[in-house]
Amino acid sequence: MADIVEQDSQDQDEDTQKGKFLTFCMGNDFYGIEIKYVTEIVGLQPITEIPEMPEYIKGIINLRGKIIPVMDVRLRFRKPFREYNDRTCIVVIEINEVSVGLIVDSVSEVIAIPDEEIVVPPSMAKEGNKYIKGIGKVGTDVKLLLDSDKVLNDTELEGLSEL
């Protein structure tokens, strides 16, 4: 009986998170990531560099005793590097039981985007939008919705989980 109650509680948690996205900005572009992947948002802190990592993996941070690799989302998306400032923060997400910090210019808000307001991104360049799962229409604005499972591929995740 306790298992059924626990499962029901998990289902309710997932229902309350369905269609909700944490939005953040990089330059003039707004992105969203499903809230169910987000574990926390922290301010920028000292990052320890690790040799021989891709340029977009900035290093690791020690977050309350847990070592978390951090990735600069700008560099991952092949955008020019931008100096970090007081609005820059780290969005900690969990992908396949691996915690990863995403360095973003600034976090905006948590918004609900109904499924009917999400469209598939245009397939102009497969390479150019492989990280984007959909485009959310919010009033007159659009939010590029990240595909959390593709921000890092399995090989990269495996390498980071060993840090």
PDB file of C-alpha atoms in Angstrom:
ATOM      1  CA  MET A   1       0.000   0.000   0.000  1.00  0.00           C
ATOM      2  CA  ALA A   2       2.825   2.409   0.849  1.00  0.00           C
ATOM      3  CA  ASP A   3       4.309   1.785  -2.616  1.00  0.00           C
ATOM      4  CA  ILE A   4       1.044   2.828  -4.258  1.00  0.00           C
ATOM      5  CA  VAL A   5       0.849   6.024  -2.182  1.00  0.00           C
ATOM      6  CA  GLU A   6       4.500   6.849  -2.973  1.00  0.00           C
ATOM      7  CA  GLN A   7       3.953   6.263  -6.720  1.00  0.00           C
ATOM      8  CA  ASP A   8       0.793   8.373  -6.627  1.00  0.00           C
ATOM      9  CA  SER A   9       2.758  11.167  -4.920  1.00  0.00           C
ATOM     10  CA  GLN A  10       5.465  10.976  -7.609  1.00  0.00           C
ATOM     11  CA  ASP A  11       2.797  11.103 -10.347  1.00  0.00           C
ATOM     12  CA  GLN A  12       1.291  14.223  -8.735  1.00  0.00           C
ATOM     13  CA  ASP A  13       4.743  15.868  -8.570  1.00  0.00           C
ATOM     14  CA  GLU A  14       5.277  15.168 -12.257  1.00  0.00           C
ATOM     15  CA  ASP A  15       1.806  16.543 -13.078  1.00  0.00           C
ATOM     16  CA  THR A  16       2.546  19.822 -11.253  1.00  0.00           C
ATOM     17  CA  GLN A  17       5.800  20.150 -13.208  1.00  0.00           C
ATOM     18  CA  LYS A  18       4.333  19.243 -16.593  1.00  0.00           C
ATOM     19  CA  GLY A  19       4.453  22.102 -19.034  1.00  0.00           C
ATOM     20  CA  LYS A  20       6.583  24.255 -16.705  1.00  0.00           C
ATOM     21  CA  PHE A  21       9.907  25.636 -17.872  1.00  0.00           C
ATOM     22  CA  LEU A  22      12.695  27.577 -16.212  1.00  0.00           C
ATOM     23  CA  THR A  23      13.542  30.344 -18.660  1.00  0.00           C
ATOM     24  CA  PHE A  24      16.937  31.936 -18.977  1.00  0.00           C
ATOM     25  CA  CYS A  25      18.600  34.314 -21.343  1.00  0.00           C
ATOM     26  CA  MET A  26      21.767  34.260 -23.390  1.00  0.00           C
ATOM     27  CA  GLY A  27      22.253  37.577 -25.087  1.00  0.00           C
ATOM     28  CA  ASN A  28      18.977  38.483 -26.777  1.00  0.00           C
ATOM     29  CA  ASP A  29      17.718  34.889 -26.939  1.00  0.00           C
ATOM     30  CA  PHE A  30      15.447  33.273 -24.374  1.00  0.00           C
ATOM     31  CA  TYR A  31      15.607  29.571 -23.638  1.00  0.00           C
ATOM     32  CA  GLY A  32      13.572  27.244 -21.498  1.00  0.00           C
ATOM     33  CA  ILE A  33      14.375  23.966 -19.813  1.00  0.00           C
ATOM     34  CA  GLU A  34      11.797  21.633 -18.332  1.00  0.00           C
ATOM     35  CA  ILE A  35      11.594  22.317 -14.621  1.00  0.00           C
ATOM     36  CA  LYS A  36      11.656  18.584 -13.840  1.00  0.00           C
ATOM     37  CA  TYR A  37      15.367  18.510 -14.792  1.00  0.00           C
ATOM     38  CA  VAL A  38      16.336  21.515 -12.646  1.00  0.00           C
ATOM     39  CA  THR A  39      17.578  20.771  -9.138  1.00  0.00           C
ATOM     40  CA  GLU A  40      18.715  24.265  -8.166  1.00  0.00           C
ATOM     41  CA  ILE A  41      20.062  27.627  -9.288  1.00  0.00           C
ATOM     42  CA  VAL A  42      23.243  28.961  -7.710  1.00  0.00           C
ATOM     43  CA  GLY A  43      25.352  32.039  -8.194  1.00  0.00           C
ATOM     44  CA  LEU A  44      28.618  31.806 -10.032  1.00  0.00           C
ATOM     45  CA  GLN A  45      31.364  30.402  -7.842  1.00  0.00           C
ATOM     46  CA  PRO A  46      35.011  29.414  -8.221  1.00  0.00           C
ATOM     47  CA  ILE A  47      35.420  26.846 -10.980  1.00  0.00           C
ATOM     48  CA  THR A  48      38.333  24.419 -10.958  1.00  0.00           C
ATOM     49  CA  GLU A  49      39.526  23.801 -14.502  1.00  0.00           C
ATOM     50  CA  ILE A  50      40.159  20.249 -15.664  1.00  0.00           C
ATOM     51  CA  PRO A  51      42.768  19.649 -18.366  1.00  0.00           C
ATOM     52  CA  GLU A  52      41.858  18.137 -21.734  1.00  0.00           C
ATOM     53  CA  MET A  53      38.135  18.880 -21.544  1.00  0.00           C
ATOM     54  CA  PRO A  54      36.173  20.443 -24.400  1.00  0.00           C
ATOM     55  CA  GLU A  55      36.204  24.251 -24.345  1.00  0.00           C
ATOM     56  CA  TYR A  56      32.558  24.441 -23.259  1.00  0.00           C
ATOM     57  CA  ILE A  57      33.217  22.345 -20.117  1.00  0.00           C
ATOM     58  CA  LYS A  58      34.606  25.044 -17.841  1.00  0.00           C
ATOM     59  CA  GLY A  59      35.531  22.673 -14.996  1.00  0.00           C
ATOM     60  CA  ILE A  60      33.989  21.572 -11.722  1.00  0.00           C
ATOM     61  CA  ILE A  61      32.498  23.204  -8.654  1.00  0.00           C
ATOM     62  CA  ASN A  62      32.130  21.896  -5.123  1.00  0.00           C
ATOM     63  CA  LEU A  63      28.491  22.395  -4.218  1.00  0.00           C
ATOM     64  CA  ARG A  64      28.005  21.487  -0.552  1.00  0.00           C
ATOM     65  CA  GLY A  65      30.456  18.597  -0.859  1.00  0.00           C
ATOM     66  CA  LYS A  66      29.178  17.333  -4.217  1.00  0.00           C
ATOM     67  CA  ILE A  67      31.455  17.738  -7.239  1.00  0.00           C
ATOM     68  CA  ILE A  68      29.497  19.068 -10.222  1.00  0.00           C
ATOM     69  CA  PRO A  69      30.888  19.619 -13.731  1.00  0.00           C
ATOM     70  CA  VAL A  70      29.893  22.951 -15.252  1.00  0.00           C
ATOM     71  CA  MET A  71      29.286  23.767 -18.892  1.00  0.00           C
ATOM     72  CA  ASP A  72      29.108  27.205 -20.487  1.00  0.00           C
ATOM     73  CA  VAL A  73      25.918  26.994 -22.539  1.00  0.00           C
ATOM     74  CA  ARG A  74      27.037  29.896 -24.772  1.00  0.00           C
ATOM     75  CA  LEU A  75      30.137  27.985 -25.835  1.00  0.00           C
ATOM     76  CA  ARG A  76      28.178  24.739 -26.238  1.00  0.00           C
ATOM     77  CA  PHE A  77      25.878  26.558 -28.681  1.00  0.00           C
ATOM     78  CA  ARG A  78      28.892  28.050 -30.489  1.00  0.00           C
ATOM     79  CA  LYS A  79      28.079  31.580 -29.397  1.00  0.00           C
ATOM     80  CA  PRO A  80      30.878  34.013 -28.544  1.00  0.00           C
ATOM     81  CA  PHE A  81      32.176  33.937 -24.962  1.00  0.00           C
ATOM     82  CA  ARG A  82      30.854  36.715 -22.761  1.00  0.00           C
ATOM     83  CA  GLU A  83      32.475  37.844 -19.530  1.00  0.00           C
ATOM     84  CA  TYR A  84      30.585  36.627 -16.469  1.00  0.00           C
ATOM     85  CA  ASN A  85      28.877  39.246 -14.336  1.00  0.00           C
ATOM     86  CA  ASP A  86      26.633  39.476 -11.266  1.00  0.00           C
ATOM     87  CA  ARG A  87      23.628  38.155 -13.275  1.00  0.00           C
ATOM     88  CA  THR A  88      25.514  35.081 -14.531  1.00  0.00           C
ATOM     89  CA  CYS A  89      24.434  31.958 -12.692  1.00  0.00           C
ATOM     90  CA  ILE A  90      24.624  28.197 -12.739  1.00  0.00           C
ATOM     91  CA  VAL A  91      21.477  26.166 -13.333  1.00  0.00           C
ATOM     92  CA  VAL A  92      22.098  22.703 -11.889  1.00  0.00           C
ATOM     93  CA  ILE A  93      20.231  20.014 -13.819  1.00  0.00           C
ATOM     94  CA  GLU A  94      20.181  16.255 -13.546  1.00  0.00           C
ATOM     95  CA  ILE A  95      20.436  14.130 -16.688  1.00  0.00           C
ATOM     96  CA  ASN A  96      20.433  10.346 -16.305  1.00  0.00           C
ATOM     97  CA  GLU A  97      21.391  10.677 -12.629  1.00  0.00           C
ATOM     98  CA  VAL A  98      24.368  12.942 -13.425  1.00  0.00           C
ATOM     99  CA  SER A  99      24.293  16.500 -12.076  1.00  0.00           C
ATOM    100  CA  VAL A 100      25.603  19.148 -14.465  1.00  0.00           C
ATOM    101  CA  GLY A 101      25.803  22.908 -13.998  1.00  0.00           C
ATOM    102  CA  LEU A 102      24.796  25.098 -16.934  1.00  0.00           C
ATOM    103  CA  ILE A 103      26.344  28.565 -16.936  1.00  0.00           C
ATOM    104  CA  VAL A 104      23.774  31.016 -18.325  1.00  0.00           C
ATOM    105  CA  ASP A 105      23.739  34.819 -18.679  1.00  0.00           C
ATOM    106  CA  SER A 106      20.749  35.190 -16.364  1.00  0.00           C
ATOM    107  CA  VAL A 107      17.687  33.305 -15.170  1.00  0.00           C
ATOM    108  CA  SER A 108      14.303  34.856 -15.967  1.00  0.00           C
ATOM    109  CA  GLU A 109      11.332  32.985 -14.485  1.00  0.00           C
ATOM    110  CA  VAL A 110       9.397  29.747 -14.349  1.00  0.00           C
ATOM    111  CA  ILE A 111       6.538  29.782 -16.854  1.00  0.00           C
ATOM    112  CA  ALA A 112       3.881  27.354 -17.982  1.00  0.00           C
ATOM    113  CA  ILE A 113       3.718  26.684 -21.704  1.00  0.00           C
ATOM    114  CA  PRO A 114       0.797  24.477 -22.779  1.00  0.00           C
ATOM    115  CA  ASP A 115       1.591  21.713 -25.286  1.00  0.00           C
ATOM    116  CA  GLU A 116      -0.541  23.408 -27.938  1.00  0.00           C
ATOM    117  CA  GLU A 117       1.748  26.479 -27.737  1.00  0.00           C
ATOM    118  CA  ILE A 118       4.884  24.432 -28.475  1.00  0.00           C
ATOM    119  CA  VAL A 119       5.921  23.829 -32.071  1.00  0.00           C
ATOM    120  CA  VAL A 120       8.676  21.706 -33.579  1.00  0.00           C
ATOM    121  CA  PRO A 121      11.758  23.759 -34.553  1.00  0.00           C
ATOM    122  CA  PRO A 122      12.366  24.228 -38.276  1.00  0.00           C
ATOM    123  CA  SER A 123      14.746  21.652 -39.731  1.00  0.00           C
ATOM    124  CA  MET A 124      16.910  24.103 -41.676  1.00  0.00           C
ATOM    125  CA  ALA A 125      20.118  22.751 -40.235  1.00  0.00           C
ATOM    126  CA  LYS A 126      20.176  19.570 -38.209  1.00  0.00           C
ATOM    127  CA  GLU A 127      23.467  20.620 -36.620  1.00  0.00           C
ATOM    128  CA  GLY A 128      22.108  24.052 -35.721  1.00  0.00           C
ATOM    129  CA  ASN A 129      19.119  23.006 -33.651  1.00  0.00           C
ATOM    130  CA  LYS A 130      19.959  19.568 -32.307  1.00  0.00           C
ATOM    131  CA  TYR A 131      19.719  20.896 -28.733  1.00  0.00           C
ATOM    132  CA  ILE A 132      16.292  22.446 -29.272  1.00  0.00           C
ATOM    133  CA  LYS A 133      13.255  20.244 -28.670  1.00  0.00           C
ATOM    134  CA  GLY A 134      10.610  22.841 -29.417  1.00  0.00           C
ATOM    135  CA  ILE A 135       9.709  26.487 -29.662  1.00  0.00           C
ATOM    136  CA  GLY A 136       7.335  27.783 -27.033  1.00  0.00           C
ATOM    137  CA  LYS A 137       5.022  30.641 -27.957  1.00  0.00           C
ATOM    138  CA  VAL A 138       4.458  32.959 -25.006  1.00  0.00           C
ATOM    139  CA  GLY A 139       2.354  35.919 -26.046  1.00  0.00           C
ATOM    140  CA  THR A 140       4.392  37.638 -28.765  1.00  0.00           C
ATOM    141  CA  ASP A 141       7.663  36.115 -27.525  1.00  0.00           C
ATOM    142  CA  VAL A 142       9.275  32.788 -28.312  1.00  0.00           C
ATOM    143  CA  LYS A 143      11.335  30.590 -26.011  1.00  0.00           C
ATOM    144  CA  LEU A 144      13.710  27.998 -27.425  1.00  0.00           C
ATOM    145  CA  LEU A 145      13.059  24.859 -25.389  1.00  0.00           C
ATOM    146  CA  LEU A 146      16.133  22.739 -24.727  1.00  0.00           C
ATOM    147  CA  ASP A 147      16.200  19.003 -25.167  1.00  0.00           C
ATOM    148  CA  SER A 148      17.925  18.184 -21.879  1.00  0.00           C
ATOM    149  CA  ASP A 149      18.829  14.695 -23.037  1.00  0.00           C
ATOM    150  CA  LYS A 150      20.825  16.104 -25.978  1.00  0.00           C
ATOM    151  CA  VAL A 151      22.666  18.987 -24.308  1.00  0.00           C
ATOM    152  CA  LEU A 152      25.288  16.375 -23.441  1.00  0.00           C
ATOM    153  CA  ASN A 153      25.546  13.093 -25.313  1.00  0.00           C
ATOM    154  CA  ASP A 154      25.960   9.716 -23.578  1.00  0.00           C
ATOM    155  CA  THR A 155      29.740   9.661 -24.009  1.00  0.00           C
ATOM    156  CA  GLU A 156      30.105  13.160 -22.530  1.00  0.00           C
ATOM    157  CA  LEU A 157      27.776  12.306 -19.643  1.00  0.00           C
ATOM    158  CA  GLU A 158      29.728   9.140 -18.926  1.00  0.00           C
ATOM    159  CA  GLY A 159      32.994  11.094 -18.873  1.00  0.00           C
ATOM    160  CA  LEU A 160      31.536  13.739 -16.554  1.00  0.00           C
ATOM    161  CA  SER A 161      30.031  11.180 -14.194  1.00  0.00           C
ATOM    162  CA  GLU A 162      33.548   9.884 -13.567  1.00  0.00           C
ATOM    163  CA  LEU A 163      34.780  13.281 -12.314  1.00  0.00           C
TER     164      LEU A 163
END
